[in-house]
GROMACS .gro file of C-alpha atoms in nm:
model
  173
    1MET     CA    1   0.009  -0.010  -0.018
    2THR     CA    2   0.134   0.319  -0.054
    3THR     CA    3   0.025   0.610   0.169
    4VAL     CA    4   0.036   0.989  -0.012
    5ALA     CA    5   0.196   1.188   0.219
    6ASN     CA    6   0.522   1.400   0.286
    7THR     CA    7   0.743   1.411   0.599
    8ASP     CA    8   0.970   1.668   0.664
    9ALA     CA    9   1.166   1.751   1.008
   10GLY     CA   10   0.950   1.973   1.210
   11THR     CA   11   0.639   1.831   0.961
   12SER     CA   12   0.362   1.611   1.084
   13GLU     CA   13   0.262   1.411   0.807
   14ALA     CA   14  -0.103   1.508   0.921
   15THR     CA   15  -0.024   1.893   0.876
   16ARG     CA   16   0.199   1.896   0.623
   17PRO     CA   17  -0.082   1.918   0.224
   18VAL     CA   18  -0.006   1.704  -0.042
   19PHE     CA   19  -0.164   1.738  -0.351
   20THR     CA   20  -0.198   1.463  -0.504
   21PRO     CA   21  -0.433   1.501  -0.768
   22VAL     CA   22  -0.810   1.301  -0.761
   23ASP     CA   23  -0.918   1.098  -1.080
   24PRO     CA   24  -1.160   1.273  -1.248
   25GLU     CA   25  -1.321   0.981  -1.309
   26LEU     CA   26  -1.328   0.861  -0.889
   27ALA     CA   27  -1.459   1.241  -0.845
   28ALA     CA   28  -1.747   1.189  -1.078
   29PHE     CA   29  -1.824   0.836  -0.928
   30ILE     CA   30  -1.802   0.971  -0.546
   31TYR     CA   31  -2.082   1.261  -0.666
   32LEU     CA   32  -2.230   1.016  -0.858
   33GLU     CA   33  -2.332   0.750  -0.509
   34ALA     CA   34  -2.378   1.103  -0.351
   35ARG     CA   35  -2.632   1.216  -0.589
   36LEU     CA   36  -2.777   0.816  -0.617
   37ALA     CA   37  -2.850   0.799  -0.251
   38ASP     CA   38  -3.006   1.177  -0.228
   39GLU     CA   39  -3.221   1.055  -0.461
   40SER     CA   40  -3.294   0.745  -0.341
   41ARG     CA   41  -3.194   0.556  -0.670
   42TYR     CA   42  -3.130   0.269  -0.424
   43SER     CA   43  -3.061  -0.004  -0.720
   44GLU     CA   44  -2.889   0.192  -0.897
   45TRP     CA   45  -2.677   0.309  -0.596
   46GLU     CA   46  -2.604  -0.070  -0.447
   47ALA     CA   47  -2.471  -0.152  -0.859
   48LEU     CA   48  -2.204   0.033  -0.744
   49TRP     CA   49  -2.043  -0.183  -0.456
   50ASP     CA   50  -1.864  -0.489  -0.501
   51ASP     CA   51  -1.871  -0.828  -0.395
   52ASP     CA   52  -1.642  -0.773  -0.102
   53ALA     CA   53  -1.874  -0.468   0.037
   54CYS     CA   54  -1.799  -0.309   0.387
   55TYR     CA   55  -2.004  -0.029   0.429
   56TRP     CA   56  -2.014   0.121   0.819
   57VAL     CA   57  -2.109   0.396   1.026
   58PRO     CA   58  -1.882   0.424   1.349
   59MET     CA   59  -2.005   0.611   1.655
   60ARG     CA   60  -1.657   0.754   1.668
   61GLU     CA   61  -1.316   0.774   1.475
   62GLY     CA   62  -1.089   0.510   1.552
   63ASP     CA   63  -1.351   0.256   1.678
   64ASP     CA   64  -1.305  -0.106   1.622
   65PRO     CA   65  -1.614  -0.263   1.414
   66GLN     CA   66  -1.508  -0.607   1.602
   67ARG     CA   67  -1.545  -0.477   1.916
   68ASN     CA   68  -1.745  -0.189   1.970
   69LEU     CA   69  -2.085  -0.087   1.836
   70SER     CA   70  -2.171   0.130   1.546
   71TYR     CA   71  -2.486   0.280   1.354
   72ILE     CA   72  -2.423   0.062   1.015
   73TYR     CA   73  -2.195  -0.225   0.974
   74ASP     CA   74  -2.317  -0.396   0.635
   75ASN     CA   75  -2.149  -0.678   0.433
   76ARG     CA   76  -2.209  -0.733   0.102
   77ARG     CA   77  -2.526  -0.960   0.248
   78ARG     CA   78  -2.683  -0.706   0.457
   79LEU     CA   79  -2.657  -0.417   0.244
   80ARG     CA   80  -2.836  -0.614  -0.008
   81SER     CA   81  -3.096  -0.685   0.217
   82ARG     CA   82  -3.114  -0.294   0.318
   83ILE     CA   83  -3.156  -0.189   0.007
   84ALA     CA   84  -3.455  -0.426  -0.068
   85GLN     CA   85  -3.573  -0.308   0.243
   86LEU     CA   86  -3.545   0.070   0.115
   87ASN     CA   87  -3.707  -0.049  -0.200
   88THR     CA   88  -3.998  -0.187  -0.041
   89GLY     CA   89  -4.110   0.184   0.037
   90SER     CA   90  -4.232   0.078   0.339
   91ARG     CA   91  -4.111   0.206   0.625
   92HIS     CA   92  -4.247   0.387   0.905
   93ALA     CA   93  -3.902   0.607   0.981
   94GLN     CA   94  -3.936   0.716   0.607
   95THR     CA   95  -4.286   0.794   0.547
   96PRO     CA   96  -4.297   1.076   0.438
   97PRO     CA   97  -3.923   1.002   0.223
   98SER     CA   98  -3.708   1.201   0.314
   99ARG     CA   99  -3.599   1.496   0.018
  100MET     CA  100  -3.186   1.529   0.024
  101ARG     CA  101  -2.911   1.702  -0.098
  102ARG     CA  102  -2.542   1.655  -0.020
  103THR     CA  103  -2.251   1.913  -0.085
  104VAL     CA  104  -1.933   1.661  -0.086
  105SER     CA  105  -1.607   1.881  -0.131
  106ASN     CA  106  -1.198   1.862  -0.030
  107LEU     CA  107  -1.148   1.537  -0.168
  108GLU     CA  108  -0.757   1.396  -0.069
  109VAL     CA  109  -0.618   1.148  -0.158
  110LEU     CA  110  -0.510   0.912   0.141
  111ALA     CA  111  -0.331   0.582   0.001
  112GLN     CA  112  -0.326   0.393  -0.305
  113ASP     CA  113  -0.255   0.027  -0.322
  114GLY     CA  114  -0.232  -0.153  -0.713
  115ASP     CA  115  -0.598  -0.108  -0.850
  116THR     CA  116  -0.739   0.029  -0.532
  117VAL     CA  117  -0.785   0.439  -0.423
  118THR     CA  118  -0.905   0.566  -0.095
  119ILE     CA  119  -1.030   0.899  -0.070
  120ALA     CA  120  -1.169   1.152   0.142
  121SER     CA  121  -1.357   1.392   0.151
  122ASN     CA  122  -1.621   1.599   0.348
  123PHE     CA  123  -2.021   1.612   0.366
  124ALA     CA  124  -2.283   1.843   0.413
  125LEU     CA  125  -2.596   1.605   0.416
  126HIS     CA  126  -2.907   1.838   0.444
  127GLU     CA  127  -3.245   1.601   0.508
  128TYR     CA  128  -3.601   1.786   0.501
  129ARG     CA  129  -3.847   1.559   0.686
  130TYR     CA  130  -4.114   1.769   0.887
  131GLU     CA  131  -3.795   1.974   0.941
  132LEU     CA  132  -3.430   2.063   0.840
  133THR     CA  133  -3.125   1.868   0.981
  134VAL     CA  134  -2.804   1.875   0.841
  135TRP     CA  135  -2.619   1.599   0.883
  136ALA     CA  136  -2.199   1.638   0.827
  137GLY     CA  137  -1.896   1.396   0.850
  138ARG     CA  138  -1.584   1.311   0.669
  139TYR     CA  139  -1.621   1.022   0.408
  140VAL     CA  140  -1.334   0.747   0.345
  141HIS     CA  141  -1.417   0.594   0.000
  142ARG     CA  142  -1.202   0.292  -0.124
  143ILE     CA  143  -1.289   0.223  -0.481
  144ARG     CA  144  -1.130  -0.040  -0.695
  145THR     CA  145  -1.063   0.051  -1.056
  146GLY     CA  146  -1.031  -0.181  -1.388
  147PRO     CA  147  -1.180  -0.225  -1.746
  148GLY     CA  148  -1.556  -0.207  -1.592
  149GLY     CA  149  -1.465   0.163  -1.425
  150PRO     CA  150  -1.514   0.200  -1.048
  151ARG     CA  151  -1.677   0.004  -0.782
  152LEU     CA  152  -1.688   0.070  -0.471
  153VAL     CA  153  -1.484  -0.152  -0.221
  154GLU     CA  154  -1.533   0.011   0.130
  155LYS     CA  155  -1.728   0.376   0.240
  156THR     CA  156  -1.708   0.472   0.595
  157VAL     CA  157  -1.948   0.752   0.749
  158HIS     CA  158  -1.793   0.956   1.027
  159LEU     CA  159  -1.972   1.227   1.147
  160VAL     CA  160  -1.939   1.466   1.333
  161ASN     CA  161  -2.195   1.416   1.593
  162GLY     CA  162  -2.158   1.052   1.544
  163HIS     CA  163  -2.036   1.031   2.001
  164GLY     CA  164  -2.405   1.251   2.075
  165ALA     CA  165  -2.707   1.194   2.011
  166VAL     CA  166  -2.831   1.072   1.638
  167PRO     CA  167  -3.155   1.116   1.482
  168THR     CA  168  -3.303   0.813   1.346
  169LEU     CA  169  -3.110   0.714   1.074
  170ALA     CA  170  -3.310   0.545   0.781
  171PHE     CA  171  -3.180   0.627   0.486
  172LEU     CA  172  -2.833   0.570   0.274
  173ILE     CA  173  -2.590   0.836   0.421
   0.00000   0.00000   0.00000
């Protein structure tokens, strides 16, 4: 795995700016993933995922999903089940369904490993269902590239308020 960072004496990796351009195709893929979730196009959203998928929303950054409680920790089978349930349209927590739009910004390449690229970004999601709720945080996408186009391997969502009280998360974040 190649971690994308520079180090010089006196400058930590976390604070030193490193310019590694995000492949425009991968940026477009992340924006498409966000739009499909916003528009409740669940089956199209699910089709972006590879077979070894992991969709994770931890309660805190640094949590271990094997040892700590998570809001969401889906493998491919559980993700398929979640989408099937969303496609029924009969979810009490989503009646009426939320109207959503999100902004994704500050895309950074964190690592490259063969055909897989890890990209972090910030997001703000505006959800309206009786009242406006703003969700914010950081996404970490692991995307596999190949002749068939990009495939989503992992998506981790770090909510800025993940350690506090979180409203019902009955949609794709």
